[in-house]
GROMACS .gro file of C-alpha atoms in nm:
model
  202
    1MET     CA    1  -0.216   1.287   1.181
    2ALA     CA    2  -0.101   0.952   1.052
    3HIS     CA    3  -0.321   0.749   0.821
    4SER     CA    4  -0.307   0.371   0.796
    5PHE     CA    5  -0.491   0.115   0.589
    6TYR     CA    6  -0.462  -0.248   0.499
    7VAL     CA    7  -0.416  -0.365   0.142
    8ASN     CA    8  -0.573  -0.708   0.106
    9PHE     CA    9  -0.511  -0.946  -0.181
   10GLY     CA   10  -0.804  -1.189  -0.196
   11LYS     CA   11  -0.855  -1.534  -0.337
   12LYS     CA   12  -0.962  -1.393  -0.672
   13ASN     CA   13  -0.637  -1.201  -0.711
   14ILE     CA   14  -0.786  -0.868  -0.610
   15TRP     CA   15  -0.657  -0.577  -0.406
   16ARG     CA   16  -0.894  -0.466  -0.136
   17MET     CA   17  -0.840  -0.137   0.048
   18SER     CA   18  -1.013   0.004   0.352
   19GLU     CA   19  -0.901   0.299   0.555
   20MET     CA   20  -0.845   0.228   0.922
   21LYS     CA   21  -0.955   0.455   1.205
   22LYS     CA   22  -0.714   0.740   1.249
   23THR     CA   23  -0.569   0.841   1.585
   24PHE     CA   24  -0.284   1.067   1.689
   25ILE     CA   25  -0.071   0.755   1.694
   26ALA     CA   26  -0.217   0.530   1.425
   27SER     CA   27  -0.131   0.164   1.451
   28ALA     CA   28  -0.165  -0.129   1.217
   29ILE     CA   29  -0.192  -0.434   1.441
   30ALA     CA   30  -0.233  -0.791   1.328
   31ILE     CA   31  -0.342  -1.023   1.609
   32THR     CA   32  -0.472  -1.378   1.599
   33ILE     CA   33  -0.631  -1.508   1.919
   34ASN     CA   34  -0.747  -1.864   1.975
   35THR     CA   35  -0.958  -1.934   2.283
   36GLY     CA   36  -1.044  -2.261   2.452
   37SER     CA   37  -0.700  -2.411   2.401
   38ALA     CA   38  -0.487  -2.558   2.677
   39ILE     CA   39  -0.171  -2.514   2.473
   40ALA     CA   40   0.034  -2.202   2.545
   41ALA     CA   41   0.139  -1.998   2.242
   42GLN     CA   42   0.362  -1.705   2.164
   43GLY     CA   43   0.351  -1.458   1.878
   44ASP     CA   44   0.444  -1.113   1.756
   45VAL     CA   45   0.235  -0.797   1.742
   46GLN     CA   46   0.339  -0.527   1.497
   47PHE     CA   47   0.278  -0.161   1.586
   48PHE     CA   48   0.300   0.082   1.296
   49GLY     CA   49   0.222   0.453   1.307
   50THR     CA   50   0.337   0.813   1.282
   51VAL     CA   51   0.317   1.132   1.484
   52THR     CA   52   0.277   1.429   1.251
   53ALA     CA   53   0.239   1.807   1.267
   54LYS     CA   54  -0.053   1.839   1.024
   55THR     CA   55  -0.349   1.631   0.909
   56CYS     CA   56  -0.502   1.546   0.573
   57ASP     CA   57  -0.759   1.267   0.540
   58LEU     CA   58  -0.702   1.060   0.227
   59VAL     CA   59  -0.925   0.843   0.009
   60VAL     CA   60  -0.840   0.596  -0.267
   61GLU     CA   61  -0.932   0.699  -0.622
   62HIS     CA   62  -0.928   0.452  -0.910
   63GLU     CA   63  -1.050   0.520  -1.264
   64GLY     CA   64  -1.221   0.841  -1.157
   65ALA     CA   65  -1.415   0.694  -0.864
   66VAL     CA   66  -1.359   0.670  -0.490
   67VAL     CA   67  -1.332   0.295  -0.432
   68ASN     CA   68  -1.208   0.043  -0.177
   69MET     CA   69  -1.124  -0.234  -0.424
   70ILE     CA   70  -0.876  -0.254  -0.712
   71GLN     CA   71  -0.877  -0.575  -0.914
   72LEU     CA   72  -0.530  -0.695  -1.010
   73GLY     CA   73  -0.652  -0.972  -1.238
   74SER     CA   74  -0.490  -1.311  -1.302
   75VAL     CA   75  -0.147  -1.413  -1.427
   76THR     CA   76   0.020  -1.739  -1.530
   77ASN     CA   77   0.265  -1.933  -1.316
   78GLY     CA   78   0.557  -1.963  -1.555
   79GLY     CA   79   0.800  -1.811  -1.307
   80THR     CA   80   0.983  -1.624  -1.583
   81ASN     CA   81   0.912  -1.272  -1.450
   82ALA     CA   82   0.808  -1.184  -1.804
   83GLY     CA   83   0.518  -1.211  -2.046
   84THR     CA   84   0.191  -1.349  -1.908
   85ASP     CA   85   0.350  -1.403  -1.565
   86ILE     CA   86   0.320  -1.026  -1.513
   87GLY     CA   87  -0.018  -0.862  -1.462
   88ALA     CA   88  -0.128  -0.529  -1.604
   89ASN     CA   89  -0.042  -0.213  -1.414
   90LYS     CA   90  -0.333  -0.095  -1.201
   91SER     CA   91  -0.308   0.274  -1.112
   92PHE     CA   92  -0.461   0.439  -0.807
   93THR     CA   93  -0.423   0.768  -0.624
   94LEU     CA   94  -0.440   0.868  -0.259
   95LYS     CA   95  -0.605   1.212  -0.251
   96PRO     CA   96  -0.765   1.434   0.013
   97ALA     CA   97  -1.124   1.341   0.091
   98SER     CA   98  -1.400   1.559  -0.050
   99GLY     CA   99  -1.417   1.893   0.129
  100VAL     CA  100  -1.075   1.852   0.292
  101THR     CA  101  -0.825   2.131   0.223
  102CYS     CA  102  -0.458   2.034   0.238
  103ASN     CA  103  -0.296   2.321   0.048
  104THR     CA  104  -0.062   2.420   0.333
  105ILE     CA  105   0.121   2.086   0.324
  106THR     CA  106   0.459   2.112   0.152
  107THR     CA  107   0.628   1.783   0.245
  108ALA     CA  108   0.514   1.434   0.334
  109LYS     CA  109   0.672   1.103   0.427
  110MET     CA  110   0.483   0.784   0.345
  111ALA     CA  111   0.587   0.451   0.497
  112TRP     CA  112   0.459   0.107   0.400
  113SER     CA  113   0.466  -0.200   0.623
  114SER     CA  114   0.370  -0.564   0.575
  115PRO     CA  115   0.466  -0.893   0.740
  116ALA     CA  116   0.495  -1.023   0.384
  117MET     CA  117   0.721  -0.748   0.249
  118THR     CA  118   1.031  -0.885   0.075
  119VAL     CA  119   1.307  -0.755  -0.149
  120ASN     CA  120   1.072  -0.825  -0.442
  121GLY     CA  121   0.767  -0.639  -0.310
  122ILE     CA  122   0.464  -0.754  -0.114
  123GLY     CA  123   0.460  -1.131  -0.088
  124ASN     CA  124   0.183  -1.381  -0.018
  125LEU     CA  125   0.065  -1.422   0.340
  126SER     CA  126  -0.182  -1.710   0.329
  127GLY     CA  127  -0.271  -1.793  -0.030
  128LYS     CA  128  -0.145  -2.099  -0.216
  129ALA     CA  129   0.061  -1.905  -0.474
  130ILE     CA  130   0.337  -1.867  -0.218
  131ASP     CA  131   0.610  -1.738  -0.452
  132ALA     CA  132   0.396  -1.470  -0.619
  133HIS     CA  133   0.418  -1.106  -0.517
  134VAL     CA  134   0.280  -0.762  -0.588
  135LYS     CA  135   0.506  -0.496  -0.733
  136LEU     CA  136   0.400  -0.162  -0.583
  137VAL     CA  137   0.549   0.157  -0.727
  138ALA     CA  138   0.519   0.519  -0.612
  139ILE     CA  139   0.485   0.730  -0.927
  140ASN     CA  140   0.681   1.053  -0.951
  141SER     CA  141   0.479   1.348  -1.079
  142THR     CA  142   0.614   1.593  -1.333
  143GLY     CA  143   0.395   1.855  -1.169
  144LYS     CA  144   0.338   1.948  -0.806
  145VAL     CA  145   0.396   1.621  -0.615
  146GLN     CA  146   0.745   1.480  -0.659
  147THR     CA  147   0.929   1.194  -0.491
  148ASP     CA  148   1.262   1.244  -0.317
  149THR     CA  149   1.441   1.075  -0.608
  150ASN     CA  150   1.248   1.268  -0.875
  151ALA     CA  151   1.168   0.928  -1.025
  152ASP     CA  152   0.930   0.637  -0.972
  153LYS     CA  153   1.015   0.441  -0.657
  154GLU     CA  154   0.943   0.073  -0.598
  155ILE     CA  155   0.814  -0.020  -0.252
  156LYS     CA  156   0.993  -0.323  -0.104
  157ALA     CA  157   1.194  -0.439   0.196
  158GLY     CA  158   1.472  -0.192   0.268
  159GLN     CA  159   1.297   0.069   0.054
  160ASN     CA  160   0.955   0.111   0.210
  161THR     CA  161   0.942   0.490   0.258
  162VAL     CA  162   0.887   0.774   0.012
  163ASP     CA  163   0.953   1.141   0.083
  164TYR     CA  164   0.745   1.387  -0.118
  165SER     CA  165   0.788   1.753  -0.205
  166ILE     CA  166   0.452   1.924  -0.263
  167THR     CA  167   0.393   2.259  -0.433
  168GLY     CA  168   0.084   2.471  -0.372
  169SER     CA  169  -0.238   2.272  -0.417
  170GLY     CA  170  -0.050   1.969  -0.550
  171LEU     CA  171  -0.184   1.724  -0.292
  172THR     CA  172  -0.543   1.821  -0.372
  173ASP     CA  173  -0.491   1.841  -0.749
  174GLU     CA  174  -0.268   1.538  -0.804
  175GLY     CA  175  -0.241   1.334  -0.484
  176PHE     CA  176   0.001   1.047  -0.426
  177LYS     CA  177   0.002   0.825  -0.735
  178PHE     CA  178   0.079   0.452  -0.733
  179LYS     CA  179   0.069   0.153  -0.965
  180ALA     CA  180   0.052  -0.215  -0.872
  181GLN     CA  181   0.118  -0.538  -1.063
  182LEU     CA  182   0.063  -0.899  -0.968
  183ILE     CA  183   0.376  -1.102  -1.052
  184GLY     CA  184   0.327  -1.477  -1.076
  185GLY     CA  185   0.581  -1.730  -0.954
  186THR     CA  186   0.599  -2.101  -1.033
  187ILE     CA  187   0.321  -2.212  -0.798
  188PRO     CA  188  -0.045  -2.160  -0.901
  189GLY     CA  189  -0.318  -2.068  -0.656
  190ASP     CA  190  -0.480  -1.776  -0.479
  191PHE     CA  191  -0.291  -1.472  -0.356
  192ASP     CA  192  -0.385  -1.338  -0.012
  193SER     CA  193  -0.173  -1.067   0.149
  194ALA     CA  194  -0.188  -0.733   0.330
  195ALA     CA  195   0.006  -0.409   0.369
  196ALA     CA  196  -0.045  -0.084   0.556
  197TYR     CA  197   0.066   0.273   0.497
  198SER     CA  198   0.118   0.572   0.721
  199VAL     CA  199   0.173   0.935   0.618
  200ALA     CA  200   0.340   1.215   0.814
  201TYR     CA  201   0.287   1.571   0.689
  202ASN     CA  202   0.478   1.895   0.740
   0.00000   0.00000   0.00000
């Protein structure tokens, strides 16, 4: 079964995560509807999901706890892509929920999607710091859960999927590890964005 969630970056430079309802074809849909207007409007709807052979419900773990919020902190707006313009790495792991056994899964493909995804990472959707972005990296494990490149892999436009090779109880023991950084641009303000992921297992 595919799993999708939104990653929200709020006005206090935080990363909020909540797992969406899972269906056999999971979809991440962003729709804005305005009623009572006489003006016709057009827009796009994004459908994002996966059909998979096996299931494994995941939760987000951060600093030893199951959480739905990861604070990315604040950075300066020097626009140098160095020093205080770069936030600290915040690590989190996607692991099977308590009581869920996923030891028969040997491979997985994770895909990320966001209307704000650029060649730099996940950009700003509606906040004022419009040239800031989040650098999201899939961490390669030296143990039982390894990426297809056997190295860390940055998530960005044109490179938004990660294939994993899983040995034994690796998914339960280690999970899918990530790190995220807020990267400031030249414009100060809040950062408000979103992303979704979907996982197909074999």
